[in-house]
Amino acid sequence: MPIRYPNGQPYSRSPKQGQAKKSLPADTYSGRGMTLEHDIDEANVYYLNQQRAVVHKKPTPVQIVKVDYPKRSAAVIREAYFKQASTTDYNGVYRGAYIDFEAKETKNKTSFPLKNIHPHQVDHMREVSKHGGICFVLIRFFQSAEVFLLDAKHLIDYYDNQDVRKSIKKTEIERLGHQVKTGLHPPIDYLRTLDAVYFNGDAKERT
Amino acid sequence: MPIRYPNGQPYSRSPKQGQAKKSLPADTYSGRGMTLEHDIDEANVYYLNQQRAVVHKKPTPVQIVKVDYPKRSAAVIREAYFKQASTTDYNGVYRGAYIDFEAKETKNKTSFPLKNIHPHQVDHMREVSKHGGICFVLIRFFQSAEVFLLDAKHLIDYYDNQDVRKSIKKTEIERLGHQVKTGLHPPIDYLRTLDAVYFNGDAKERT
């Protein structure tokens, strides 16, 4: 039985979370069919091993209610609930800068529905941008497998005008955002896009 | 029954985790007797509300095994296990810089035992420092209630020489580190120390 979040989305246990600098399993040669989360985790492991950046996914926030302590074995959580995240899922350091982002996939072909982003996350993005962090969202269009980086300022602008627009058109994302190169290693090369967008195209330490 | 981690330490459910910009309960006027985690959470809420910095504690990493989906109510996690953290507990952005730290308390009066820090966390600190992040540990001596900020480079240096030293003497922490001002709002004013240590004493936006 697949594990699911309260909103019905499947819960994917990341093999990378809680581990650093592990080699990737051999069957992950292709990002095809992988979840966006998996591909970003894989990119982050690649970047860490290549000494490019330190970016991790935050653990899923859980409210723990009851824990058992069986003799001679590890503590078992017997009752806990998923909590809504108050921040974005990913953050870390790249070239000295604080980077912070959320990753979202949509099956919609022509637009990105804003309901994918929670109000708490938008507030968090506002704060991060205010304090000089690099903040953005990675959006993957499932059908075309295209990935775009959209700066938080654009997302916030659309979010604040939801009365008139419940989604961002893909053509607008293409215009305001930046397409991210996808491939094998890493599956989603978002640091390359950061170089172009936030570091004046200066590709430091590119190998 | 108090909830405990596998290592026997009590699990403290932070009221702040998963929430942002909430007002603090009235009975927290003093940090006395509060856990270090509680005091840092309170400082982080204060800093967020004062628009000084965005720093959050990462959720406790949990490996989820079994989830129930009762009708008409939220999903319940029925089997899960605590995982060892691969990174430090806190990170965020301050004045554009990536900051990353671990907080540890010791009841030892004269030294800080290195077993308080896991190898994964030291590796993470190495990586963060390498990429230009500001990385440190906040150490509270329980008996004296003194809090010190010790840059990761010193901690790593001691850690790599554990064959000869299993702990860092308090006198060494006083010499290499920086005492952090404690008080009411915030209980632990670590940004003030960051200003002095990493920003040449320039107290920007101090109110």
Short mmCIF file of C-alpha atoms in Angstrom, two decimals:
data_model
loop_
_atom_site.label_atom_id
_atom_site.label_comp_id
_atom_site.label_asym_id
_atom_site.label_seq_id
_atom_site.Cartn_x
_atom_site.Cartn_y
_atom_site.Cartn_z
CA MET A 1 0.00 0.00 0.00
CA PRO A 2 1.51 3.32 -0.97
CA ILE A 3 2.00 5.78 1.85
CA ARG A 4 0.19 9.04 1.24
CA TYR A 5 0.20 12.54 2.60
CA PRO A 6 -3.03 13.94 4.04
CA ASN A 7 -3.62 15.69 0.71
CA GLY A 8 -3.51 12.35 -1.09
CA GLN A 9 -0.09 12.79 -2.67
CA PRO A 10 2.13 9.73 -2.41
CA TYR A 11 4.80 9.89 0.26
CA SER A 12 8.17 9.07 -1.22
CA ARG A 13 10.81 7.92 1.16
CA SER A 14 13.97 9.51 -0.06
CA PRO A 15 16.89 7.07 0.10
CA LYS A 16 19.25 10.05 0.32
CA GLN A 17 17.69 11.84 3.26
CA GLY A 18 19.68 11.37 6.41
CA GLN A 19 22.71 10.27 4.48
CA ALA A 20 25.47 12.24 2.88
CA LYS A 21 28.00 11.39 0.19
CA LYS A 22 26.52 8.01 -0.56
CA SER A 23 26.85 6.59 -4.03
CA LEU A 24 23.65 6.40 -6.01
CA PRO A 25 22.01 3.09 -6.82
CA ALA A 26 22.89 1.82 -10.29
CA ASP A 27 19.33 1.87 -11.55
CA THR A 28 19.04 5.64 -11.33
CA TYR A 29 20.91 6.28 -14.58
CA SER A 30 17.90 8.05 -15.95
CA GLY A 31 15.56 10.60 -14.40
CA ARG A 32 12.73 9.35 -16.58
CA GLY A 33 9.69 8.50 -14.51
CA MET A 34 11.37 9.63 -11.29
CA THR A 35 9.64 12.06 -9.00
CA LEU A 36 10.83 15.63 -9.01
CA GLU A 37 11.85 15.21 -5.38
CA HIS A 38 13.98 12.20 -6.27
CA ASP A 39 15.70 14.05 -9.10
CA ILE A 40 16.47 17.04 -6.93
CA ASP A 41 17.78 14.83 -4.13
CA GLU A 42 20.02 13.15 -6.69
CA ALA A 43 21.23 16.53 -7.98
CA ASN A 44 21.98 17.59 -4.40
CA VAL A 45 24.03 14.45 -3.71
CA TYR A 46 25.89 15.05 -6.98
CA TYR A 47 26.58 18.68 -6.06
CA LEU A 48 27.75 17.68 -2.58
CA ASN A 49 30.10 15.02 -3.91
CA GLN A 50 31.42 17.42 -6.57
CA GLN A 51 31.95 20.03 -3.84
CA ARG A 52 29.69 22.45 -5.66
CA ALA A 53 27.11 23.24 -2.99
CA VAL A 54 25.51 22.00 0.21
CA VAL A 55 21.74 21.72 -0.25
CA HIS A 56 19.44 19.37 1.65
CA LYS A 57 15.76 18.64 1.71
CA LYS A 58 14.26 19.33 5.10
CA PRO A 59 12.70 16.34 6.85
CA THR A 60 8.91 16.05 6.64
CA PRO A 61 7.52 17.83 9.70
CA VAL A 62 5.74 15.41 11.99
CA GLN A 63 3.91 15.94 15.27
CA ILE A 64 4.84 13.03 17.50
CA VAL A 65 2.23 11.96 20.06
CA LYS A 66 3.15 8.49 21.27
CA VAL A 67 6.42 6.57 21.35
CA ASP A 68 7.04 3.01 22.52
CA TYR A 69 10.34 1.85 23.99
CA PRO A 70 10.59 -1.88 23.36
CA LYS A 71 13.34 -3.69 25.23
CA ARG A 72 16.54 -4.22 23.26
CA SER A 73 15.32 -2.36 20.20
CA ALA A 74 14.88 1.13 18.88
CA ALA A 75 12.11 3.48 19.97
CA VAL A 76 9.01 3.16 17.80
CA ILE A 77 6.74 6.09 17.07
CA ARG A 78 3.20 4.71 17.40
CA GLU A 79 1.15 7.85 16.86
CA ALA A 80 2.16 10.90 14.88
CA TYR A 81 0.59 13.30 12.40
CA PHE A 82 1.81 15.14 9.35
CA LYS A 83 2.19 18.86 9.90
CA GLN A 84 2.02 21.48 7.21
CA ALA A 85 5.45 22.82 6.38
CA SER A 86 5.97 26.45 7.36
CA THR A 87 8.99 26.87 5.13
CA THR A 88 10.13 25.65 1.74
CA ASP A 89 11.50 22.13 1.34
CA TYR A 90 15.09 22.87 0.32
CA ASN A 91 17.79 25.20 1.50
CA GLY A 92 21.53 25.42 1.65
CA VAL A 93 24.64 27.32 0.67
CA TYR A 94 26.05 27.91 -2.81
CA ARG A 95 29.07 30.12 -3.38
CA GLY A 96 28.55 31.70 0.02
CA ALA A 97 24.95 32.62 -0.70
CA TYR A 98 21.89 31.33 1.07
CA ILE A 99 19.62 29.53 -1.37
CA ASP A 100 16.08 28.45 -0.59
CA PHE A 101 13.52 26.87 -2.85
CA GLU A 102 10.41 24.83 -3.27
CA ALA A 103 9.94 22.24 -6.02
CA LYS A 104 6.56 21.54 -7.57
CA GLU A 105 5.36 19.40 -10.40
CA THR A 106 2.13 19.89 -12.32
CA LYS A 107 0.28 17.68 -14.78
CA ASN A 108 -1.34 20.77 -16.21
CA LYS A 109 0.08 21.43 -19.68
CA THR A 110 -0.49 25.14 -20.01
CA SER A 111 -0.32 26.65 -16.53
CA PHE A 112 0.89 26.22 -12.95
CA PRO A 113 -1.97 26.30 -10.41
CA LEU A 114 -1.12 28.51 -7.42
CA LYS A 115 -2.86 26.16 -5.00
CA ASN A 116 0.34 24.09 -5.16
CA ILE A 117 2.01 26.64 -2.89
CA HIS A 118 0.84 27.16 0.72
CA PRO A 119 0.44 30.65 2.21
CA HIS A 120 3.08 29.86 4.88
CA GLN A 121 5.56 29.06 2.16
CA VAL A 122 4.90 32.30 0.33
CA ASP A 123 5.40 34.23 3.59
CA HIS A 124 8.66 32.38 4.11
CA MET A 125 9.79 33.30 0.58
CA ARG A 126 8.99 36.95 1.26
CA GLU A 127 11.15 36.89 4.38
CA VAL A 128 14.05 35.10 2.71
CA SER A 129 14.07 37.51 -0.22
CA LYS A 130 13.96 40.45 2.19
CA HIS A 131 17.10 39.21 3.94
CA GLY A 132 19.11 38.77 0.76
CA GLY A 133 18.68 35.06 0.23
CA ILE A 134 18.30 33.61 -3.26
CA CYS A 135 14.77 32.27 -3.32
CA PHE A 136 12.93 30.56 -6.12
CA VAL A 137 10.64 27.74 -7.14
CA LEU A 138 11.49 24.89 -9.48
CA ILE A 139 8.45 23.97 -11.56
CA ARG A 140 8.33 20.81 -13.62
CA PHE A 141 5.66 20.36 -16.26
CA PHE A 142 5.04 16.64 -16.09
CA GLN A 143 3.92 16.19 -19.70
CA SER A 144 6.83 17.93 -21.38
CA ALA A 145 9.34 17.16 -18.57
CA GLU A 146 10.48 20.78 -18.81
CA VAL A 147 11.79 22.35 -15.61
CA PHE A 148 11.74 26.10 -14.98
CA LEU A 149 13.30 28.22 -12.29
CA LEU A 150 11.04 31.10 -11.30
CA ASP A 151 12.31 33.71 -8.86
CA ALA A 152 10.22 34.08 -5.71
CA LYS A 153 9.43 37.72 -6.55
CA HIS A 154 7.41 36.63 -9.57
CA LEU A 155 5.64 33.89 -7.65
CA ILE A 156 4.80 36.31 -4.82
CA ASP A 157 3.52 38.85 -7.32
CA TYR A 158 1.16 36.28 -8.84
CA TYR A 159 0.20 34.96 -5.42
CA ASP A 160 -0.79 38.41 -4.18
CA ASN A 161 -3.03 38.87 -7.20
CA GLN A 162 -4.86 35.55 -6.94
CA ASP A 163 -8.22 37.30 -6.97
CA VAL A 164 -7.77 37.70 -10.67
CA ARG A 165 -5.41 34.83 -11.47
CA LYS A 166 -5.56 31.37 -9.90
CA SER A 167 -2.58 30.10 -11.87
CA ILE A 168 0.48 31.24 -13.80
CA LYS A 169 0.36 30.55 -17.52
CA LYS A 170 3.21 28.46 -18.83
CA THR A 171 3.97 31.14 -21.40
CA GLU A 172 4.44 33.58 -18.50
CA ILE A 173 6.76 31.14 -16.71
CA GLU A 174 8.78 30.84 -19.92
CA ARG A 175 8.98 34.63 -20.15
CA LEU A 176 9.72 35.45 -16.48
CA GLY A 177 11.58 32.27 -15.53
CA HIS A 178 14.50 30.30 -16.86
CA GLN A 179 14.50 26.80 -18.24
CA VAL A 180 16.73 24.42 -16.30
CA LYS A 181 18.96 21.93 -18.10
CA THR A 182 18.01 18.33 -17.41
CA GLY A 183 20.13 15.27 -18.07
CA LEU A 184 21.86 12.40 -16.33
CA HIS A 185 24.36 13.82 -13.85
CA PRO A 186 22.78 15.78 -12.36
CA PRO A 187 19.20 15.06 -13.48
CA ILE A 188 18.27 18.71 -12.93
CA ASP A 189 21.20 21.12 -13.16
CA TYR A 190 19.71 24.03 -11.29
CA LEU A 191 23.08 25.43 -10.14
CA ARG A 192 23.92 26.14 -13.78
CA THR A 193 20.76 28.23 -13.94
CA LEU A 194 21.67 30.00 -10.69
CA ASP A 195 25.05 30.93 -12.20
CA ALA A 196 23.33 32.49 -15.17
CA VAL A 197 20.56 34.24 -13.27
CA TYR A 198 22.12 35.33 -9.96
CA PHE A 199 25.87 35.28 -10.56
CA ASN A 200 26.05 37.15 -13.88
CA GLY A 201 26.76 34.02 -15.84
CA ASP A 202 30.03 33.55 -14.01
CA ALA A 203 30.41 29.76 -13.87
CA LYS A 204 32.95 29.45 -11.08
CA GLU A 205 34.56 26.09 -10.53
CA ARG A 206 32.68 24.54 -13.41
CA THR A 207 34.26 21.18 -14.22
CA MET B 1 5.11 9.42 30.34
CA PRO B 2 7.80 11.63 28.84
CA ILE B 3 8.64 10.94 25.22
CA ARG B 4 12.28 10.05 24.75
CA TYR B 5 14.76 9.76 21.91
CA PRO B 6 16.47 6.40 21.35
CA ASN B 7 19.45 7.70 23.30
CA GLY B 8 17.25 8.34 26.32
CA GLN B 9 17.12 12.11 25.99
CA PRO B 10 13.67 13.58 26.47
CA TYR B 11 11.88 14.59 23.29
CA SER B 12 10.67 18.14 23.55
CA ARG B 13 7.88 19.12 21.24
CA SER B 14 8.65 22.65 20.21
CA PRO B 15 5.53 24.80 20.14
CA LYS B 16 7.23 27.04 17.59
CA GLN B 17 8.16 24.42 15.04
CA GLY B 18 5.93 24.48 12.01
CA GLN B 19 4.62 27.90 12.90
CA ALA B 20 5.90 31.32 12.04
CA LYS B 21 5.29 34.76 13.49
CA LYS B 22 3.27 33.48 16.40
CA SER B 23 3.26 35.38 19.64
CA LEU B 24 5.01 33.68 22.52
CA PRO B 25 3.09 32.33 25.49
CA ALA B 26 3.03 34.72 28.43
CA ASP B 27 4.82 32.34 30.79
CA THR B 28 8.06 32.43 28.83
CA TYR B 29 9.22 35.75 30.25
CA SER B 30 12.34 34.10 31.56
CA GLY B 31 14.70 31.60 29.99
CA ARG B 32 15.45 30.10 33.38
CA GLY B 33 14.90 26.37 33.37
CA MET B 34 13.99 26.34 29.69
CA THR B 35 15.76 23.99 27.35
CA LEU B 36 18.40 25.41 25.07
CA GLU B 37 16.24 24.40 22.09
CA HIS B 38 13.29 26.32 23.50
CA ASP B 39 15.39 29.44 24.06
CA ILE B 40 16.82 29.33 20.54
CA ASP B 41 13.37 28.78 19.03
CA GLU B 42 12.17 31.80 20.97
CA ALA B 43 15.12 33.87 19.75
CA ASN B 44 14.37 32.80 16.18
CA VAL B 45 10.72 33.84 16.46
CA TYR B 46 11.85 37.16 17.92
CA TYR B 47 14.35 37.69 15.10
CA LEU B 48 11.73 36.79 12.49
CA ASN B 49 9.17 39.19 13.95
CA GLN B 50 11.78 41.94 14.25
CA GLN B 51 12.75 41.29 10.61
CA ARG B 52 16.30 40.58 11.65
CA ALA B 53 16.85 37.10 10.21
CA VAL B 54 15.10 33.97 9.01
CA VAL B 55 16.36 30.96 10.97
CA HIS B 56 14.42 27.76 11.61
CA LYS B 57 15.06 24.50 13.36
CA LYS B 58 14.84 21.57 11.00
CA PRO B 59 12.15 19.01 11.79
CA THR B 60 13.28 15.85 13.58
CA PRO B 61 14.09 13.33 10.85
CA VAL B 62 11.74 10.36 11.01
CA GLN B 63 11.56 7.22 8.91
CA ILE B 64 7.88 6.56 8.27
CA VAL B 65 6.90 2.93 7.82
CA LYS B 66 3.13 2.69 8.26
CA VAL B 67 0.33 5.23 7.90
CA ASP B 68 -3.39 4.74 8.53
CA TYR B 69 -6.07 6.71 6.72
CA PRO B 70 -9.13 6.81 8.95
CA LYS B 71 -12.32 8.01 7.30
CA ARG B 72 -13.11 11.66 7.87
CA SER B 73 -9.94 12.39 9.81
CA ALA B 74 -6.28 13.07 9.29
CA ALA B 75 -3.74 10.43 8.33
CA VAL B 76 -2.13 8.81 11.37
CA ILE B 77 1.45 7.59 11.33
CA ARG B 78 1.37 4.22 13.14
CA GLU B 79 4.96 3.12 12.77
CA ALA B 80 7.99 5.32 12.39
CA TYR B 81 11.53 5.52 13.70
CA PHE B 82 13.87 8.31 14.68
CA LYS B 83 16.71 8.79 12.24
CA GLN B 84 20.07 10.32 13.04
CA ALA B 85 20.37 13.82 11.66
CA SER B 86 22.89 14.18 8.86
CA THR B 87 23.10 17.93 9.18
CA THR B 88 22.98 20.49 11.96
CA ASP B 89 19.65 21.47 13.52
CA TYR B 90 19.45 25.14 12.54
CA ASN B 91 20.03 27.10 9.39
CA GLY B 92 18.86 30.24 7.71
CA VAL B 93 19.77 33.60 6.27
CA TYR B 94 21.15 36.65 8.09
CA ARG B 95 22.19 39.77 6.22
CA GLY B 96 22.39 37.78 3.00
CA ALA B 97 24.71 35.18 4.50
CA TYR B 98 23.98 31.52 4.98
CA ILE B 99 24.21 30.62 8.65
CA ASP B 100 24.21 27.08 9.97
CA PHE B 101 24.64 25.87 13.52
CA GLU B 102 24.15 23.19 16.10
CA ALA B 103 23.18 23.90 19.72
CA LYS B 104 24.36 21.74 22.58
CA GLU B 105 24.07 21.89 26.32
CA THR B 106 26.36 20.17 28.79
CA LYS B 107 26.07 19.60 32.53
CA ASN B 108 29.82 19.29 32.66
CA LYS B 109 31.24 22.34 34.46
CA THR B 110 34.73 22.46 33.03
CA SER B 111 34.60 21.00 29.53
CA PHE B 112 32.42 20.16 26.53
CA PRO B 113 32.49 16.43 25.65
CA LEU B 114 32.91 15.89 21.90
CA LYS B 115 30.56 12.90 21.93
CA ASN B 116 27.75 15.48 21.87
CA ILE B 117 28.45 16.04 18.16
CA HIS B 118 27.89 13.27 15.60
CA PRO B 119 30.42 12.59 12.81
CA HIS B 120 27.79 13.38 10.15
CA GLN B 121 27.29 16.79 11.68
CA VAL B 122 31.02 17.52 11.68
CA ASP B 123 31.21 16.51 8.01
CA HIS B 124 28.31 18.81 7.27
CA MET B 125 30.07 21.68 9.07
CA ARG B 126 33.19 21.07 7.00
CA GLU B 127 31.17 21.31 3.79
CA VAL B 128 29.29 24.43 4.86
CA SER B 129 32.50 26.22 5.88
CA LYS B 130 34.09 25.24 2.56
CA HIS B 131 31.24 26.88 0.63
CA GLY B 132 31.42 30.16 2.51
CA GLY B 133 28.63 29.63 4.98
CA ILE B 134 28.88 30.93 8.53
CA CYS B 135 28.98 27.80 10.63
CA PHE B 136 29.27 27.45 14.39
CA VAL B 137 28.05 25.68 17.48
CA LEU B 138 26.25 27.28 20.41
CA ILE B 139 27.32 25.64 23.66
CA ARG B 140 25.48 26.22 26.91
CA PHE B 141 27.04 25.23 30.21
CA PHE B 142 24.03 24.20 32.22
CA GLN B 143 25.46 25.02 35.66
CA SER B 144 26.58 28.56 34.91
CA ALA B 145 23.97 29.17 32.18
CA GLU B 146 26.73 30.69 30.06
CA VAL B 147 26.36 30.36 26.29
CA PHE B 148 29.33 30.43 23.91
CA LEU B 149 29.54 30.63 20.14
CA LEU B 150 32.40 28.53 18.80
CA ASP B 151 33.23 28.69 15.11
CA ALA B 152 33.04 25.33 13.32
CA LYS B 153 36.74 25.50 12.40
CA HIS B 154 37.71 25.18 16.07
CA LEU B 155 35.23 22.39 16.70
CA ILE B 156 36.48 20.52 13.62
CA ASP B 157 40.07 20.98 14.74
CA TYR B 158 39.30 19.45 18.12
CA TYR B 159 37.18 16.74 16.57
CA ASP B 160 39.97 15.65 14.24
CA ASN B 161 42.30 15.34 17.21
CA GLN B 162 40.01 13.27 19.40
CA ASP B 163 42.70 10.62 19.85
CA VAL B 164 44.30 12.93 22.31
CA ARG B 165 41.34 15.04 23.43
CA LYS B 166 37.83 13.70 24.05
CA SER B 167 36.52 17.10 25.05
CA ILE B 168 37.17 20.81 24.76
CA LYS B 169 38.08 22.54 28.02
CA LYS B 170 35.81 25.39 28.98
CA THR B 171 38.84 27.66 29.27
CA GLU B 172 39.61 26.86 25.63
CA ILE B 173 36.03 27.64 24.61
CA GLU B 174 36.33 30.96 26.43
CA ARG B 175 39.58 31.69 24.58
CA LEU B 176 38.59 30.55 21.07
CA GLY B 177 34.86 31.28 21.24
CA HIS B 178 32.67 34.23 22.13
CA GLN B 179 30.24 34.52 24.99
CA VAL B 180 26.69 35.18 23.85
CA LYS B 181 24.50 37.71 25.63
CA THR B 182 21.49 36.13 27.32
CA GLY B 183 18.41 37.96 28.54
CA LEU B 184 14.69 38.20 28.05
CA HIS B 185 14.04 39.22 24.44
CA PRO B 186 15.68 37.33 22.89
CA PRO B 187 16.76 34.78 25.52
CA ILE B 188 19.97 34.12 23.58
CA ASP B 189 21.09 37.01 21.38
CA TYR B 190 23.35 35.12 19.03
CA LEU B 191 22.92 37.58 16.13
CA ARG B 192 24.65 40.21 18.24
CA THR B 193 27.59 37.84 18.51
CA LEU B 194 27.52 37.18 14.77
CA ASP B 195 27.71 40.93 14.14
CA ALA B 196 30.81 41.15 16.29
CA VAL B 197 32.53 38.03 15.01
CA TYR B 198 31.61 37.81 11.31
CA PHE B 199 30.49 41.32 10.35
CA ASN B 200 33.33 43.37 11.89
CA GLY B 201 31.17 44.59 14.73
CA ASP B 202 28.91 46.42 12.32
CA ALA B 203 25.50 46.22 13.99
CA LYS B 204 23.29 46.91 11.00
CA GLU B 205 19.65 47.60 11.66
CA ARG B 206 20.10 47.33 15.41
CA THR B 207 17.02 48.72 17.09
#
